[in-house]
Amino acid sequence: MAEVITMPRLSDTMTEGKVAKWHKNVGDKVKEGDILAEIETDKAVQDFESEINGTLLYIGVEEGAAAAVDSVLAIIGNEGEDISGLTGGAAAAGGSEEKKFEEESKTENNTASTEQASAEVPAGVEIITMPRLSDTMTEGKVAKWHKNVGDTVKEGDLLAEIETDKAVQDFESEFNGVLLKQGVEEGGAAPVDSVLAMIGPEGTDVSAVGAPKAAAQVAEKPAEQKPEAKAEAAPAVSSSSSDRIAISPLAKKMAQDKGVDIHSVNGSGENGRIVKKDIENYKPSQVAQAAVAAPAAAQVALSFVQGEDTETPNSQVRNIIAKRLAESKFSAPHYYLMVEINMDKAIEARKEINSLPDTKISFNDMIIKATAIALRKHPQVNSSWAGDKVIHRGNINVGVAVAIPDGLVVPVLKNTDQMNYTQISAAVKDMASRAKSKGLKANEMEGSTFSVSNLGMFGIETFTSIINQPNSAILSVGAIIEKPIVKDGQIVVGNIMKLSLACDHRVVDGATGAQFLQTLRTYLESPLTLLL
């Protein structure tokens, strides 16, 4: 009998999982212990093994897609077994074909709808929509109409002045004809892509043409018109000065792209205004001498390559990190305490420890050890907020922030206060290495009671961190910097490190946080006290 495999809950905070990779395809034989897929959780990518034998009959989540915990991930059963009752009628063998058929049906329906809507637009009529004249524009306001219904309109003529969220800009016609309809009254506003005007043959009745049909008409416009609409966003060139050339924003942009000297172009628009077709019909051979005499600055401008925006889809880990940090920052009232630590004695102690055979520890290891011992003396900092109560954690589990390509993960050192320097050093190196290769298990990133984030290795002197919930505090560690200090009444060079403690004020009061930092400073400035 077929068995339904659901999306597993691989961590206590996991609400959905993403299939990073399928190791089995529909029709493949599956044995108990075989890896079915790699599941990306909010913390790591983990192998997911089959617990039953059979044939993979159905895949419920495509590779690269995400699904909620406990939703159908796959179905395993006997070869040829009918599983239509388990998949809601979508058999594994025909699932992809049915999906394809549905998509094709939708496409055909949409095409039919578009054709029907377009057929209702009278022949020769062009739909002018509210242009997007800035990247943040969502609607435009018609500040002034330059053409009234019934006026003859030529390509390049000013139709209206459009007020965006940033400026008032001229909007030109790209078509010849008669203005049949104004979709927005002067002084009125309308969303981007809504009907602004209609241009067509004189006497054409457009009273029955509505906004849905306009959208269909816009969909039929050639692809090459899209960049022209974007080009409209360029500031309009004023013709009020004798030192300037009357040219439309679109024509000016085209001239810049093509390297055309606009001083040598004869305008065919209103009052000699240069419009798009004048640039399109421009013949470089007729103005060869003018091109040679162009200023050097213009030649430099022609060699400029416009940058291109790119996008990177967020990984599941990145999305969950963003969600968790936002929840922490906006739900927990953070406050920050900062202190300077004299690391002279810690530097000497580290040298002595590292002189021992097969021993090498870092300052970060020393800070983690000192933090764990300090938490033992200040258990309130090792607590969590739980709505109507505060939970005082019995174990001291320090989470160590590790940067990975997808963001930040926090592997946890369990019972850190009971570990020595060598154990801490080995554990941190091992988990940091496996974190970067996505080899950490979910249980290795759970159960932290306090967190440490160290950017000192990057030369950062001081910074603040966002609390890693459900912790109530996080320690930010800066770089060790040589600077002048006063010691025994004398100015000497000292090695100073700055620590910043972010606290959740619901759990850790200011005095409690300050006392914890005092204890931590004592341990780091006098390392021998850790042995007491």
Short mmCIF file of C-alpha atoms in Angstrom, two decimals:
data_model
loop_
_atom_site.label_atom_id
_atom_site.label_comp_id
_atom_site.label_asym_id
_atom_site.label_seq_id
_atom_site.Cartn_x
_atom_site.Cartn_y
_atom_site.Cartn_z
CA MET A 1 0.00 0.00 0.00
CA ALA A 2 1.27 3.46 -0.92
CA GLU A 3 2.70 5.63 1.87
CA VAL A 4 2.48 9.44 1.92
CA ILE A 5 5.78 11.13 2.88
CA THR A 6 5.24 14.58 4.36
CA MET A 7 7.59 17.54 4.66
CA PRO A 8 9.47 16.82 7.92
CA ARG A 9 10.01 19.30 10.74
CA LEU A 10 13.82 19.31 10.95
CA SER A 11 14.15 22.09 13.53
CA ASP A 12 12.00 23.50 16.31
CA THR A 13 11.53 26.80 14.44
CA MET A 14 10.92 25.29 11.00
CA THR A 15 7.55 26.11 9.41
CA GLU A 16 8.36 25.20 5.81
CA GLY A 17 11.11 23.43 3.89
CA LYS A 18 12.63 23.88 0.48
CA VAL A 19 13.67 20.94 -1.71
CA ALA A 20 17.25 21.83 -2.63
CA LYS A 21 17.72 18.65 -4.67
CA TRP A 22 15.90 15.40 -5.44
CA HIS A 23 18.08 12.26 -5.38
CA LYS A 24 15.27 10.07 -6.72
CA ASN A 25 12.92 10.53 -9.67
CA VAL A 26 9.38 9.27 -10.18
CA GLY A 27 9.60 5.58 -11.07
CA ASP A 28 12.90 4.97 -9.23
CA LYS A 29 13.22 2.14 -6.72
CA VAL A 30 13.64 3.30 -3.14
CA LYS A 31 15.07 1.37 -0.23
CA GLU A 32 14.94 2.16 3.46
CA GLY A 33 17.87 4.48 4.22
CA ASP A 34 18.18 5.82 0.65
CA ILE A 35 18.50 9.60 0.40
CA LEU A 36 15.29 10.90 -1.16
CA ALA A 37 16.11 14.60 -1.22
CA GLU A 38 18.10 17.43 0.32
CA ILE A 39 15.80 19.64 2.41
CA GLU A 40 16.78 23.25 3.12
CA THR A 41 15.39 24.44 6.44
CA ASP A 42 15.63 27.82 8.15
CA LYS A 43 19.02 26.76 9.52
CA ALA A 44 20.74 24.25 7.27
CA VAL A 45 20.47 21.86 4.32
CA GLN A 46 19.95 18.26 5.45
CA ASP A 47 19.67 14.90 3.77
CA PHE A 48 16.23 13.32 4.04
CA GLU A 49 16.17 9.52 3.97
CA SER A 50 13.39 7.10 3.11
CA GLU A 51 12.01 4.96 5.93
CA ILE A 52 10.18 2.52 3.63
CA ASN A 53 10.85 0.35 0.57
CA GLY A 54 9.05 0.72 -2.74
CA THR A 55 8.84 2.85 -5.88
CA LEU A 56 8.70 6.65 -5.91
CA LEU A 57 5.24 7.22 -7.42
CA TYR A 58 4.72 10.93 -6.86
CA ILE A 59 6.74 14.08 -6.09
CA GLY A 60 4.67 16.73 -4.32
CA VAL A 61 7.27 19.52 -4.21
CA GLU A 62 9.38 20.41 -7.21
CA GLU A 63 13.13 20.89 -6.91
CA GLY A 64 13.81 24.45 -5.78
CA ALA A 65 10.28 24.93 -4.43
CA ALA A 66 9.15 25.23 -0.79
CA ALA A 67 6.22 23.70 1.07
CA ALA A 68 4.78 23.85 4.58
CA VAL A 69 5.72 21.30 7.21
CA ASP A 70 3.45 18.20 7.05
CA SER A 71 2.38 18.89 3.45
CA VAL A 72 2.78 16.09 0.89
CA LEU A 73 6.42 15.72 -0.11
CA ALA A 74 6.27 12.40 -1.95
CA ILE A 75 4.37 9.10 -2.24
CA ILE A 76 6.09 5.70 -2.19
CA GLY A 77 4.32 2.44 -3.00
CA ASN A 78 4.18 -0.52 -5.36
CA GLU A 79 5.02 0.03 -9.01
CA GLY A 80 1.89 0.86 -11.02
CA GLU A 81 -0.24 1.38 -7.91
CA ASP A 82 -3.18 3.79 -8.23
CA ILE A 83 -2.55 6.82 -6.01
CA SER A 84 -5.20 9.15 -7.41
CA GLY A 85 -7.01 9.09 -4.07
CA LEU A 86 -3.88 10.34 -2.27
CA THR A 87 -3.05 13.17 -4.68
CA GLY A 88 -6.53 14.48 -5.29
CA GLY A 89 -6.83 12.88 -8.72
CA ALA A 90 -3.38 13.84 -9.99
CA ALA A 91 -1.56 10.56 -10.67
CA ALA A 92 2.19 10.73 -10.60
CA ALA A 93 2.54 9.50 -14.15
CA GLY A 94 0.16 12.07 -15.52
CA GLY A 95 0.63 14.86 -12.99
CA SER A 96 3.08 16.84 -15.04
CA GLU A 97 1.01 16.38 -18.20
CA GLU A 98 -2.17 17.54 -16.47
CA LYS A 99 -0.35 20.56 -15.08
CA LYS A 100 0.92 21.35 -18.57
CA PHE A 101 -2.62 20.97 -19.95
CA GLU A 102 -3.99 23.36 -17.29
CA GLU A 103 -1.31 25.93 -18.07
CA GLU A 104 -2.00 25.64 -21.81
CA SER A 105 -5.74 26.01 -21.14
CA LYS A 106 -5.11 29.16 -19.08
CA THR A 107 -2.92 30.55 -21.83
CA GLU A 108 -5.58 29.83 -24.46
CA ASN A 109 -8.29 31.39 -22.29
CA ASN A 110 -6.17 34.48 -21.65
CA THR A 111 -5.39 34.76 -25.36
CA ALA A 112 -9.07 34.43 -26.23
CA SER A 113 -9.98 37.08 -23.64
CA THR A 114 -7.33 39.41 -24.98
CA GLU A 115 -8.48 38.91 -28.57
CA GLN A 116 -12.09 39.49 -27.58
CA ALA A 117 -11.25 42.66 -25.66
CA SER A 118 -8.98 43.90 -28.44
CA ALA A 119 -11.70 43.26 -31.04
CA GLU A 120 -13.93 45.75 -29.25
CA VAL A 121 -11.40 48.55 -29.72
CA PRO A 122 -12.26 50.26 -33.02
CA ALA A 123 -9.76 49.88 -35.83
CA GLY A 124 -7.03 52.51 -35.86
CA VAL A 125 -7.63 53.61 -32.27
CA GLU A 126 -4.58 53.75 -30.00
CA ILE A 127 -4.90 53.51 -26.22
CA ILE A 128 -2.57 55.88 -24.32
CA THR A 129 -2.00 54.81 -20.70
CA MET A 130 -0.71 56.75 -17.73
CA PRO A 131 3.09 56.41 -18.07
CA ARG A 132 5.46 55.44 -15.25
CA LEU A 133 7.76 58.48 -15.23
CA SER A 134 9.76 57.58 -12.12
CA ASP A 135 10.75 54.33 -10.42
CA THR A 136 8.58 55.12 -7.38
CA MET A 137 5.57 56.46 -9.28
CA THR A 138 2.27 54.64 -8.67
CA GLU A 139 -0.11 57.26 -10.04
CA GLY A 140 0.07 60.44 -12.08
CA LYS A 141 -1.88 63.70 -12.04
CA VAL A 142 -2.77 65.62 -15.21
CA ALA A 143 -1.54 69.12 -14.41
CA LYS A 144 -2.60 70.48 -17.81
CA TRP A 145 -3.99 69.19 -21.11
CA HIS A 146 -2.35 70.70 -24.22
CA LYS A 147 -4.85 69.02 -26.54
CA ASN A 148 -8.62 68.87 -26.28
CA VAL A 149 -11.01 66.20 -27.56
CA GLY A 150 -11.35 66.69 -31.30
CA ASP A 151 -7.92 68.29 -31.78
CA THR A 152 -5.58 66.87 -34.37
CA VAL A 153 -2.51 65.28 -32.83
CA LYS A 154 0.82 64.55 -34.51
CA GLU A 155 3.66 62.36 -33.30
CA GLY A 156 5.81 64.47 -30.97
CA ASP A 157 3.04 66.92 -30.05
CA LEU A 158 2.60 67.68 -26.35
CA LEU A 159 -0.51 65.95 -25.08
CA ALA A 160 -0.37 66.91 -21.43
CA GLU A 161 1.77 67.82 -18.45
CA ILE A 162 1.93 64.91 -16.00
CA GLU A 163 2.68 65.53 -12.32
CA THR A 164 4.48 62.59 -10.73
CA ASP A 165 5.65 62.07 -7.16
CA LYS A 166 8.83 63.95 -8.04
CA ALA A 167 8.19 66.54 -10.82
CA VAL A 168 5.91 67.82 -13.57
CA GLN A 169 6.93 66.50 -17.00
CA ASP A 170 5.76 66.93 -20.58
CA PHE A 171 4.09 63.91 -22.13
CA GLU A 172 4.17 63.61 -25.91
CA SER A 173 2.10 61.67 -28.38
CA GLU A 174 3.67 58.78 -30.22
CA PHE A 175 0.81 58.57 -32.72
CA ASN A 176 -0.93 60.63 -35.39
CA GLY A 177 -4.69 61.15 -35.35
CA VAL A 178 -7.45 62.94 -33.46
CA LEU A 179 -7.78 63.04 -29.68
CA LEU A 180 -10.97 61.03 -29.19
CA LYS A 181 -11.08 60.79 -25.40
CA GLN A 182 -9.43 62.14 -22.27
CA GLY A 183 -9.39 59.38 -19.66
CA VAL A 184 -8.35 61.71 -16.83
CA GLU A 185 -9.68 65.21 -16.29
CA GLU A 186 -7.31 68.13 -15.88
CA GLY A 187 -6.33 68.21 -12.22
CA GLY A 188 -7.36 64.58 -11.76
CA ALA A 189 -5.12 61.62 -10.90
CA ALA A 190 -5.05 58.02 -12.11
CA PRO A 191 -2.93 54.91 -11.43
CA VAL A 192 -0.02 54.00 -13.70
CA ASP A 193 -1.15 52.01 -16.77
CA SER A 194 -4.76 53.21 -16.53
CA VAL A 195 -6.33 54.89 -19.60
CA LEU A 196 -5.02 58.42 -20.10
CA ALA A 197 -6.28 59.13 -23.62
CA MET A 198 -7.40 57.60 -26.92
CA ILE A 199 -6.19 58.69 -30.36
CA GLY A 200 -7.60 57.54 -33.69
CA PRO A 201 -9.43 58.47 -36.87
CA GLU A 202 -11.78 61.47 -36.63
CA GLY A 203 -15.36 60.59 -35.78
CA THR A 204 -14.57 57.16 -34.29
CA ASP A 205 -16.91 56.18 -31.42
CA VAL A 206 -14.86 55.06 -28.39
CA SER A 207 -17.57 55.47 -25.74
CA ALA A 208 -17.81 51.70 -25.22
CA VAL A 209 -14.08 51.18 -24.77
CA GLY A 210 -13.24 50.60 -21.08
CA ALA A 211 -10.17 50.13 -18.94
CA PRO A 212 -10.01 46.28 -19.26
CA LYS A 213 -9.92 46.62 -23.03
CA ALA A 214 -7.23 49.24 -22.72
CA ALA A 215 -5.10 46.80 -20.79
CA ALA A 216 -5.55 44.27 -23.58
CA GLN A 217 -4.58 46.85 -26.16
CA VAL A 218 -1.43 47.73 -24.23
CA ALA A 219 -0.47 44.05 -24.19
CA GLU A 220 -0.53 44.08 -28.00
CA LYS A 221 1.99 46.92 -28.32
CA PRO A 222 5.35 45.88 -29.82
CA ALA A 223 8.07 45.05 -27.31
CA GLU A 224 10.34 47.74 -28.72
CA GLN A 225 8.03 50.47 -27.36
CA LYS A 226 8.79 49.55 -23.74
CA PRO A 227 12.17 51.25 -23.47
CA GLU A 228 10.64 54.30 -25.19
CA ALA A 229 8.10 54.62 -22.40
CA LYS A 230 10.90 54.50 -19.87
CA ALA A 231 12.80 57.10 -21.82
CA GLU A 232 9.90 59.52 -21.37
CA ALA A 233 11.09 59.95 -17.79
CA ALA A 234 13.97 62.17 -18.95
CA PRO A 235 13.50 65.84 -18.03
CA ALA A 236 11.84 67.93 -20.72
CA VAL A 237 14.11 70.35 -22.59
CA SER A 238 12.98 73.95 -22.46
CA SER A 239 12.86 75.93 -25.70
CA SER A 240 12.60 79.26 -23.92
CA SER A 241 16.33 79.90 -24.19
CA SER A 242 18.04 80.67 -27.47
CA ASP A 243 21.01 78.61 -26.29
CA ARG A 244 18.97 75.40 -26.16
CA ILE A 245 17.46 73.17 -28.82
CA ALA A 246 13.73 72.32 -28.73
CA ILE A 247 13.76 68.53 -28.51
CA SER A 248 11.53 65.93 -26.91
CA PRO A 249 12.92 63.91 -23.99
CA LEU A 250 12.63 60.70 -26.00
CA ALA A 251 14.41 62.19 -29.02
CA LYS A 252 17.17 63.55 -26.78
CA LYS A 253 17.72 60.15 -25.20
CA MET A 254 17.84 58.48 -28.63
CA ALA A 255 20.31 61.11 -29.85
CA GLN A 256 22.59 60.47 -26.87
CA ASP A 257 22.44 56.70 -27.41
CA LYS A 258 23.20 57.02 -31.14
CA GLY A 259 25.81 59.78 -30.80
CA VAL A 260 23.79 62.24 -32.88
CA ASP A 261 24.66 65.95 -32.71
CA ILE A 262 21.22 67.51 -32.16
CA HIS A 263 22.46 70.90 -33.45
CA SER A 264 22.56 69.42 -36.94
CA VAL A 265 19.08 67.86 -36.86
CA ASN A 266 16.08 69.65 -38.40
CA GLY A 267 12.95 69.25 -36.27
CA SER A 268 9.63 68.33 -37.86
CA GLY A 269 7.51 68.71 -34.74
CA GLU A 270 5.54 71.65 -33.42
CA ASN A 271 7.55 74.93 -33.71
CA GLY A 272 10.52 73.03 -35.14
CA ARG A 273 10.74 70.67 -32.14
CA ILE A 274 12.94 67.61 -32.74
CA VAL A 275 10.94 64.39 -32.24
CA LYS A 276 11.65 60.69 -32.35
CA LYS A 277 11.27 60.21 -36.11
CA ASP A 278 13.82 62.99 -36.78
CA ILE A 279 16.46 61.00 -34.91
CA GLU A 280 15.40 57.75 -36.54
CA ASN A 281 15.75 59.34 -40.02
CA TYR A 282 19.05 61.03 -39.20
CA LYS A 283 21.85 60.33 -41.72
CA PRO A 284 25.34 60.39 -40.13
CA SER A 285 27.02 60.95 -43.50
CA GLN A 286 25.38 64.36 -43.85
CA VAL A 287 27.04 65.75 -40.75
CA ALA A 288 30.41 64.02 -40.77
CA GLN A 289 32.27 67.30 -40.24
CA ALA A 290 30.07 68.24 -37.28
CA ALA A 291 30.79 64.84 -35.69
CA VAL A 292 34.53 65.40 -36.02
CA ALA A 293 34.19 68.79 -34.38
CA ALA A 294 32.20 67.41 -31.44
CA PRO A 295 33.69 68.29 -28.03
CA ALA A 296 35.93 65.74 -26.38
CA ALA A 297 33.52 65.59 -23.45
CA ALA A 298 30.79 64.26 -25.75
CA GLN A 299 33.14 61.56 -27.03
CA VAL A 300 33.87 60.49 -23.48
CA ALA A 301 30.14 60.33 -22.77
CA LEU A 302 29.63 58.02 -25.74
CA SER A 303 32.02 55.46 -24.24
CA PHE A 304 30.01 55.25 -21.02
CA VAL A 305 28.41 51.84 -20.46
CA GLN A 306 25.17 51.95 -18.52
CA GLY A 307 25.11 49.65 -15.50
CA GLU A 308 22.48 46.94 -15.29
CA ASP A 309 20.50 45.94 -12.20
CA THR A 310 20.48 42.25 -11.36
CA GLU A 311 18.47 40.14 -8.94
CA THR A 312 19.34 37.16 -6.76
CA PRO A 313 16.43 35.08 -5.42
CA ASN A 314 16.58 34.70 -1.65
CA SER A 315 17.44 31.29 -0.29
CA GLN A 316 15.22 29.75 2.35
CA VAL A 317 17.93 30.41 4.94
CA ARG A 318 18.12 34.10 3.98
CA ASN A 319 14.32 34.49 4.18
CA ILE A 320 14.14 32.89 7.62
CA ILE A 321 17.09 34.94 8.93
CA ALA A 322 15.34 38.12 7.79
CA LYS A 323 12.09 37.04 9.43
CA ARG A 324 13.68 36.03 12.74
CA LEU A 325 15.84 39.18 13.04
CA ALA A 326 12.90 41.44 12.23
CA GLU A 327 10.77 39.69 14.84
CA SER A 328 13.54 40.06 17.41
CA LYS A 329 14.29 43.70 16.66
CA PHE A 330 10.68 44.84 16.68
CA SER A 331 9.34 42.66 19.50
CA ALA A 332 12.17 42.81 22.06
CA PRO A 333 13.05 46.24 23.50
CA HIS A 334 16.80 46.34 22.88
CA TYR A 335 19.22 48.49 24.82
CA TYR A 336 23.01 48.49 24.65
CA LEU A 337 25.85 48.59 27.17
CA MET A 338 29.46 49.13 26.10
CA VAL A 339 32.73 48.67 27.94
CA GLU A 340 36.47 48.77 27.17
CA ILE A 341 38.65 45.86 28.21
CA ASN A 342 42.43 46.05 28.76
CA MET A 343 43.66 42.87 27.06
CA ASP A 344 47.36 43.12 28.05
CA LYS A 345 47.19 40.22 30.52
CA ALA A 346 44.94 38.18 28.24
CA ILE A 347 47.54 38.51 25.48
CA GLU A 348 50.27 37.25 27.83
CA ALA A 349 48.06 34.37 29.04
CA ARG A 350 47.29 33.32 25.47
CA LYS A 351 50.98 33.25 24.58
CA GLU A 352 51.72 30.97 27.55
CA ILE A 353 48.80 28.65 26.74
CA ASN A 354 49.77 28.41 23.07
CA SER A 355 53.35 27.55 24.05
CA LEU A 356 52.07 24.21 25.33
CA PRO A 357 52.36 21.24 22.94
CA ASP A 358 49.45 20.72 20.53
CA THR A 359 47.62 23.75 21.90
CA LYS A 360 46.42 26.78 19.98
CA ILE A 361 43.56 28.95 21.14
CA SER A 362 42.22 32.28 19.92
CA PHE A 363 41.08 35.37 21.77
CA ASN A 364 37.56 34.43 20.73
CA ASP A 365 37.93 31.11 22.60
CA MET A 366 39.03 33.01 25.71
CA ILE A 367 36.07 35.39 25.42
CA ILE A 368 33.61 32.50 25.04
CA LYS A 369 35.03 30.77 28.12
CA ALA A 370 34.95 33.96 30.20
CA THR A 371 31.39 34.68 29.04
CA ALA A 372 30.19 31.22 30.09
CA ILE A 373 31.70 31.57 33.57
CA ALA A 374 30.22 35.07 33.92
CA LEU A 375 26.77 33.71 32.97
CA ARG A 376 27.08 31.19 35.80
CA LYS A 377 27.36 34.12 38.23
CA HIS A 378 24.57 36.13 36.56
CA PRO A 379 21.81 33.59 35.69
CA GLN A 380 19.30 36.35 34.90
CA VAL A 381 21.26 37.09 31.71
CA ASN A 382 20.97 33.39 30.85
CA SER A 383 17.17 33.61 30.74
CA SER A 384 14.37 33.93 28.18
CA TRP A 385 11.13 35.88 27.94
CA ALA A 386 8.03 33.65 27.63
CA GLY A 387 5.12 36.08 27.65
CA ASP A 388 3.73 35.70 31.15
CA LYS A 389 6.92 34.34 32.68
CA VAL A 390 10.73 34.36 32.47
CA ILE A 391 12.46 31.03 31.94
CA HIS A 392 15.79 30.69 33.76
CA ARG A 393 17.89 28.25 31.72
CA GLY A 394 19.60 25.51 33.69
CA ASN A 395 22.37 24.93 31.14
CA ILE A 396 24.75 27.51 29.72
CA ASN A 397 24.79 27.01 25.94
CA VAL A 398 26.68 29.73 24.08
CA GLY A 399 25.81 30.30 20.41
CA VAL A 400 28.68 31.53 18.21
CA ALA A 401 27.67 33.57 15.15
CA VAL A 402 29.27 32.29 11.92
CA ALA A 403 29.04 34.05 8.54
CA ILE A 404 28.06 31.88 5.56
CA PRO A 405 27.25 32.87 1.95
CA ASP A 406 23.51 32.81 2.70
CA GLY A 407 23.80 35.03 5.76
CA LEU A 408 24.46 34.09 9.37
CA VAL A 409 24.05 30.91 11.40
CA VAL A 410 24.61 30.34 15.11
CA PRO A 411 26.00 26.90 16.04
CA VAL A 412 25.74 26.17 19.75
CA LEU A 413 28.35 24.99 22.27
CA LYS A 414 26.36 22.93 24.76
CA ASN A 415 27.35 23.28 28.45
CA THR A 416 30.04 25.80 27.55
CA ASP A 417 30.87 26.57 31.17
CA GLN A 418 32.09 22.98 31.61
CA MET A 419 34.44 23.09 28.59
CA ASN A 420 38.12 24.02 28.71
CA TYR A 421 39.95 26.25 26.20
CA THR A 422 41.06 23.36 24.01
CA GLN A 423 37.57 21.88 23.80
CA ILE A 424 36.04 25.25 22.95
CA SER A 425 38.66 25.91 20.28
CA ALA A 426 38.17 22.53 18.60
CA ALA A 427 34.38 22.74 18.71
CA VAL A 428 34.26 26.27 17.26
CA LYS A 429 36.61 25.41 14.39
CA ASP A 430 34.72 22.24 13.56
CA MET A 431 31.26 23.82 13.57
CA ALA A 432 32.38 26.95 11.70
CA SER A 433 33.90 24.78 8.97
CA ARG A 434 30.79 22.62 8.63
CA ALA A 435 28.50 25.67 8.74
CA LYS A 436 30.17 27.12 5.64
CA SER A 437 29.77 23.80 3.78
CA LYS A 438 26.15 23.40 5.01
CA GLY A 439 27.13 20.36 7.03
CA LEU A 440 25.65 21.36 10.38
CA LYS A 441 22.76 19.38 11.79
CA ALA A 442 19.65 21.16 13.03
CA ASN A 443 20.20 20.10 16.65
CA GLU A 444 23.64 21.76 16.57
CA MET A 445 21.96 25.13 16.06
CA GLU A 446 19.26 24.78 18.71
CA GLY A 447 19.11 25.46 22.42
CA SER A 448 21.38 28.49 22.77
CA THR A 449 20.90 30.56 25.92
CA PHE A 450 23.33 33.37 25.03
CA SER A 451 25.13 34.41 21.84
CA VAL A 452 28.52 35.89 20.90
CA SER A 453 29.25 37.74 17.65
CA ASN A 454 32.87 38.65 16.85
CA LEU A 455 33.74 41.09 14.06
CA GLY A 456 37.05 42.05 15.62
CA MET A 457 38.85 39.74 13.18
CA PHE A 458 37.66 42.11 10.40
CA GLY A 459 39.10 45.16 12.13
CA ILE A 460 35.73 46.43 13.45
CA GLU A 461 36.34 48.31 16.70
CA THR A 462 32.76 48.42 17.98
CA PHE A 463 29.28 47.43 16.81
CA THR A 464 25.90 46.31 18.14
CA SER A 465 24.01 43.12 17.31
CA ILE A 466 20.38 41.99 17.19
CA ILE A 467 19.44 39.52 19.90
CA ASN A 468 19.16 35.91 18.75
CA GLN A 469 15.75 34.89 20.12
CA PRO A 470 14.86 33.31 22.48
CA ASN A 471 18.06 34.60 24.11
CA SER A 472 17.78 37.80 26.11
CA ALA A 473 21.28 39.11 25.33
CA ILE A 474 24.07 38.97 22.76
CA LEU A 475 27.71 40.05 23.13
CA SER A 476 29.41 41.93 20.28
CA VAL A 477 33.22 41.66 20.26
CA GLY A 478 35.42 44.28 18.58
CA ALA A 479 39.06 44.28 17.52
CA ILE A 480 42.01 44.64 19.91
CA ILE A 481 43.49 48.08 19.22
CA GLU A 482 46.71 49.62 20.53
CA LYS A 483 45.93 53.03 22.04
CA PRO A 484 47.23 55.31 24.81
CA ILE A 485 45.86 54.61 28.29
CA VAL A 486 46.56 55.93 31.76
CA LYS A 487 48.24 53.36 34.02
CA ASP A 488 49.64 54.17 37.46
CA GLY A 489 49.45 57.88 36.61
CA GLN A 490 51.44 57.42 33.39
CA ILE A 491 50.33 57.45 29.76
CA VAL A 492 51.32 54.14 28.22
CA VAL A 493 50.33 52.04 25.20
CA GLY A 494 47.60 49.53 26.00
CA ASN A 495 45.75 46.86 24.04
CA ILE A 496 42.08 47.77 24.26
CA MET A 497 39.07 45.77 23.13
CA LYS A 498 35.50 47.09 23.13
CA LEU A 499 32.55 44.89 24.05
CA SER A 500 28.91 45.75 23.42
CA LEU A 501 26.08 43.92 25.17
CA ALA A 502 22.60 44.06 23.61
CA CYS A 503 19.92 43.21 26.19
CA ASP A 504 16.21 42.51 26.12
CA HIS A 505 14.89 44.97 28.71
CA ARG A 506 11.95 42.68 29.48
CA VAL A 507 14.37 40.20 31.08
CA VAL A 508 17.69 41.94 31.75
CA ASP A 509 17.58 45.26 33.60
CA GLY A 510 20.32 47.84 33.10
CA ALA A 511 21.99 47.14 36.42
CA THR A 512 21.95 43.38 35.77
CA GLY A 513 23.58 43.83 32.38
CA ALA A 514 26.18 46.22 33.80
CA GLN A 515 27.11 43.78 36.58
CA PHE A 516 27.51 40.98 34.03
CA LEU A 517 29.91 43.15 31.98
CA GLN A 518 31.88 44.04 35.13
CA THR A 519 32.36 40.35 35.89
CA LEU A 520 33.32 39.62 32.30
CA ARG A 521 35.88 42.45 32.35
CA THR A 522 37.40 41.06 35.53
CA TYR A 523 37.83 37.62 33.94
CA LEU A 524 39.43 39.00 30.76
CA GLU A 525 41.69 41.55 32.45
CA SER A 526 42.78 38.97 35.04
CA PRO A 527 42.60 35.55 33.30
CA LEU A 528 43.78 33.70 36.40
CA THR A 529 40.46 34.48 38.10
CA LEU A 530 38.83 31.98 35.73
CA LEU A 531 40.62 29.25 37.66
CA LEU A 532 39.12 30.28 41.00
#
